[in-house]
CSV table of C-alpha atoms in Angstrom, one decimal:
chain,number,residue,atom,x,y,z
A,948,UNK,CA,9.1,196.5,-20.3
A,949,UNK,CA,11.9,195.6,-18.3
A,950,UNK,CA,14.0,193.0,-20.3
A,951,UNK,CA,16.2,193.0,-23.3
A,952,UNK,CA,14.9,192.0,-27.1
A,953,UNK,CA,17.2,189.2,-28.5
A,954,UNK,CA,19.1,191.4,-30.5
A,955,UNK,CA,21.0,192.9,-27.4
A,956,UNK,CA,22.8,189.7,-26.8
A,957,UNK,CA,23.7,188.3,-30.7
A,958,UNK,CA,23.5,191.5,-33.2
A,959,UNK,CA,25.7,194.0,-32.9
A,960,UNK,CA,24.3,195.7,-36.5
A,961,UNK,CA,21.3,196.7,-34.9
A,962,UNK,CA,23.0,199.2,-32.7
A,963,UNK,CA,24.5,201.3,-35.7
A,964,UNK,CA,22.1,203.2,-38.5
A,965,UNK,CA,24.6,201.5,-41.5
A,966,UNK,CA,21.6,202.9,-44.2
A,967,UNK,CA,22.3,206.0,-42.8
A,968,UNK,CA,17.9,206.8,-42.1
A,969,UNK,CA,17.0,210.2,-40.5
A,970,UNK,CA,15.3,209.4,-37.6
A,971,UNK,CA,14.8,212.9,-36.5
A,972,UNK,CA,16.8,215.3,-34.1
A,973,UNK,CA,16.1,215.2,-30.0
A,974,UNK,CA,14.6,217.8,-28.1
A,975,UNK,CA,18.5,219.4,-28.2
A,976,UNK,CA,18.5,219.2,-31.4
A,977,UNK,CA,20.9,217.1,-32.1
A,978,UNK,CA,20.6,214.3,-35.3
A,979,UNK,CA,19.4,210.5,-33.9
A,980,UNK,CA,21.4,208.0,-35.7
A,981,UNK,CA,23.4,205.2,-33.9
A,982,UNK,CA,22.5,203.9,-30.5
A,983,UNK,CA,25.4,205.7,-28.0
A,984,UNK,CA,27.0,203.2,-25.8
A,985,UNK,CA,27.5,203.1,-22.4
A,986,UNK,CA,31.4,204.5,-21.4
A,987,UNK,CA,32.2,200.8,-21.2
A,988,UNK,CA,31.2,199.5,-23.9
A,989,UNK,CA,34.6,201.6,-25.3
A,990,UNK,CA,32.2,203.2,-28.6
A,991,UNK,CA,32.2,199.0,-30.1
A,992,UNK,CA,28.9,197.6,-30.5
A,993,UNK,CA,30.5,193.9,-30.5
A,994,UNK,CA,31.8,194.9,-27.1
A,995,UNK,CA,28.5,195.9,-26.2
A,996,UNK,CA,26.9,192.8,-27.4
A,997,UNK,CA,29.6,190.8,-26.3
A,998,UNK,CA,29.9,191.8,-22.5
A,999,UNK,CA,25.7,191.8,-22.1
A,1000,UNK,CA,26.0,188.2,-23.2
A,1001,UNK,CA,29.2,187.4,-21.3
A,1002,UNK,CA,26.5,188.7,-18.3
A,1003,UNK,CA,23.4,186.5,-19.7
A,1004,UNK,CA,25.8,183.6,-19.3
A,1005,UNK,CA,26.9,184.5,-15.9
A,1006,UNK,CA,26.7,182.4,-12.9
A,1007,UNK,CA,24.6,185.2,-11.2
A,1008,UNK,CA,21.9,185.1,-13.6
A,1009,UNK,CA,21.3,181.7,-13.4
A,1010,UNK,CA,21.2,181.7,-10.0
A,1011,UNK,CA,18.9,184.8,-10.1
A,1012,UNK,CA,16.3,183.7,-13.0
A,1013,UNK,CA,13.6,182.4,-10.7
A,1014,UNK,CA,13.7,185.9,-9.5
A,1015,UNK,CA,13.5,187.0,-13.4
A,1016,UNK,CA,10.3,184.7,-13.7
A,1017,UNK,CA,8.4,185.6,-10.8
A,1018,UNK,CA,8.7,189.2,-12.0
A,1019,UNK,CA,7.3,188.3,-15.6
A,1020,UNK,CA,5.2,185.2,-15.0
A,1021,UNK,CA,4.4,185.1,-11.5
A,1022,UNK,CA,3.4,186.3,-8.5
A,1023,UNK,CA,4.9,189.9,-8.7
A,1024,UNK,CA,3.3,190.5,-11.7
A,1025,UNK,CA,0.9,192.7,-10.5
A,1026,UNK,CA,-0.6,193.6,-7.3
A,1027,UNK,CA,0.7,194.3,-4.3
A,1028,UNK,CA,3.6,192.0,-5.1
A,1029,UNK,CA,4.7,193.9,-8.2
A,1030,UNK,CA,4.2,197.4,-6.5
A,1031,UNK,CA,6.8,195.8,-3.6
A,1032,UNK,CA,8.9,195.0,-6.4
A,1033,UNK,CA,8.6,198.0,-8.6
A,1034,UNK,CA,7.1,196.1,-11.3
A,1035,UNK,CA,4.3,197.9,-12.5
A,1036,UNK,CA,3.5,199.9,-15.9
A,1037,UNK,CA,1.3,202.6,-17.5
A,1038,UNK,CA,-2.4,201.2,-16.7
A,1039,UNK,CA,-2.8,201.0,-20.2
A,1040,UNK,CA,-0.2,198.4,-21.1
A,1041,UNK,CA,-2.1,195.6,-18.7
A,1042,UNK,CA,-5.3,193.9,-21.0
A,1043,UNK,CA,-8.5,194.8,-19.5
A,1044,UNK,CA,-6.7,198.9,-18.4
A,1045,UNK,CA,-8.6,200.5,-20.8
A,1046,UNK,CA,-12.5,199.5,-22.4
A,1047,UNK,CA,-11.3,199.3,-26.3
A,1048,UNK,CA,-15.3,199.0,-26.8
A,1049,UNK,CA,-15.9,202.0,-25.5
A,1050,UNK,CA,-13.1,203.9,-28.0
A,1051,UNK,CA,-14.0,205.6,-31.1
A,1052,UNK,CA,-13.1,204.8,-34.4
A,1053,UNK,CA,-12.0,208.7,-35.4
């Protein structure tokens, strides 16, 4: 989806593998461990946390949400609406995409 999870505007911890867990290597090959941050967040998750709240509480946004609420609740959720507004997802992720009925148990 298109929008944040709490966590990106109060938790900072989340951002940084503390427990140290493997979580694999990417197709480079290089290890997976703590989320990299964007070049201005300065390598400080509480910056990062800090400046997407600082944004949350902005002035814009709130003079923006309606625009937030169409795209999740409203009219530009799907149709031709949400295809104007580049709003659309796999087929699969919208209920009735895909006949669960019809799939196997294997």
């Amino acid at each position: 989806l298109k929008e944040l999870i709490p966590e990106f505007f109060y938790l900072p911890d989340f951002l940084t593998n503390f427990s140290g867990h493997d979580f694999g290597k990417t197709q480079r090959r290089q290890s997976v461990s703590d989320v990299v941050l964007p070049p201005w967040a300065n390598g400080c998750p509480h910056q990062f946390i800090r400046i997407h709240r600082e944004a949350l509480e902005s002035e814009y946004v709130s003079q923006h949400l309606h625009s937030w609420i169409d795209l999740m609740f409203g009219y530009k959720q799907n149709g031709a609406e949400a295809e104007e507004a580049l709003n659309v997802y796999e087929y699969a992720t919208y209920e009735g995409g895909v006949d669960l009925s019809s799939l196997s148990q294997q």
